[in-house]
Amino acid sequence: MYEARGKSLWGRAAALCAAILLALTVCVRGAYAQEKTVIPLGQAVGIKLFADGVLVVDVSELEDGRSPALQCGIREGDLLLTFNGEKIVSTEHLQKLLRENGDKEAQMTLQRGQAHETVNITPVCGDDGSVRLGAWIRDSMAGIGTMTYYDPESGSFGALGHGITDVDTAQLMSLGSGSIMETTVKAVKKGEKGEPGELKGDFSVQRDVGTVTVNSDGGIFGTVSDADFPARSQAVPVAGAEEVKCGRAVILSTVSGEEIREYQVEIVKVFRDADSTRNLLLRITDPELLQATGGIVQGMSGSPILQNGKLVGAVTHVMINDPTQGYGIFAENMLVRAG
């Protein structure tokens, strides 16, 4: 009887401690977000990412029916890291290593998910002198996105509100290095039902204005290196998730040239799952934006969402069957993922 009661008391004490700890965590998280101020941007930028290794986007047989990659177990989505002990830095570098190796057996290390493996592979020499593995590979990606915020205290920024994934494998790109560049939006492909639109622009490839150091499911993050970039200067508080309400809000976005404009939206629904990156259901209500883009288009990801004078989130996804609607992430969740 005593033993059972003792266990019950210990269980209650443990539950109470856990409840207090959870409450303190929520309070600290909310207080951090409410005390933090950042500059909301809405500025379109060019983004370049280079993988930490090379990504396998497809594995297939060569003309003679052989495939060294298939034979040693390499799969689509694997990240090739080293070749005979030398770190692979690009597709061109791997091709150079293959030419030097020829058709001798070699050793490669790869990353699959969080696990690392070592495989033995024997490349095939073609009649044209090429040395091949039977794997299509990619080492970089580039595109247009939108900067969400800039923190003048640390010089850091957040953008996109979602991670950059490989177009073929849908895998989050393992980041080796990356940068952002100034861009000018030249045209817009309007979104239609079943076919998302996109922003089209030119990068200023001669000059990087920032460095990307994190590619996460909640956005890309890094530091700004150009003192004259970005242009906006008024900081606002970051809203805690509990402050975000259904109703009117605005987004900042660049859909023409380099001009950042404010557009009316409605927050239709709020999802308060702290681990999710789809926290807000949005509807574009601004007639000018609907006329220009048809709603949310690719390249607008990262457009900051403001409500009651606070940064509450960022646009992340468009609904394919209704481009006037899409999703957003809490700004608080972005800051957590930024570290």
Phi, psi and omega in degrees: 000314181294317181298317180297320181292322180298316179297322180297317179296318178297321180296318180295319180297317180296318180296320179296316179298318180296320180295319179296316180299317179297317180297318179296320179298314179297318180296315180296317180299313180295318180296320180299312183296320183289329181279336184284136173236141179220169177263115176288140189247284187081020184267126178288138179221155169274143184233129174241131175233138175242132184288157173273076189117205174232141185264133176277116181259346175195151176233130184210170177278149175278180184301328182272007178090352180272156175208097179305322181296313179297319184295327181264001174095010176292138183236162171301135180096348177290148175252115181277123189255313182224156175228115185051042175084354181261132182294132178275124184252344180194170177296321179297322180294318178296320178298322177296316179296323178293318179298320180291329183277325184068216184262022175283152176297137180229168180242133179234145170251144181220160176245129178233107189068236178260357184265150176247140179227155174241131181231151173262132184223142178244102181299162180248132176267128179272169179296335180274004179092356179286154177240121190230159181252344187081030179225133172272132187230159179217143181239356185204164176215152178214149179183187180251138175215185183236134176283131182273310184210162174228133179256103184295337180291319183255346184077014183265161179221162171230146182212164174071313184081356174214166181279165175265120182246155177291137185293332183269321185260347184061021181265138177300127186289127177287119191274122170267311177201165180191164180207163174243149183226153174296145179216156176240125179284117184264329183203164178229129169268113185294142177283142176227165179302124179086354181215103182292146177274184180201155172273141177237134183203178179250135176272149168267080189290345181287341186219115172280143178248359178190167182243134176267125181243345181223132171237103186236172179292346180256010178134175172254147185221154180182204182233148177270133182252349182258121184295336181267007183228134001275176189274327186288151189227354184267117180275150177227158176291153173267125181284142170287157183302326183289346180274343185283129184236158171292145180135197185292146175203178176227157171238154173251131183204158176245110180240003177205128178061232178238011185279125175269125181233158179262133181230146182280136175221170175234131172276110186277322183208148179242127177250118191263026174287114186296333183273350184277157173251003174246084187262338186229137169259122186246154170228129176283126180242351184286120182300322182294318179292320178297322179292322185281321189237342186083359181136227179270132179232163177298135185107338176274353178303129183106347179305121184292143177252126180240141178214130179054040175077011181235153173280117184253340182179195179215145175294137181233318187221156174249147174279120186301320183274356177205088185294351176284349181238156178189191185242162176218162177252147173298138174299325178301318179292326176297316181296324178296316181289336177286344180084000000 
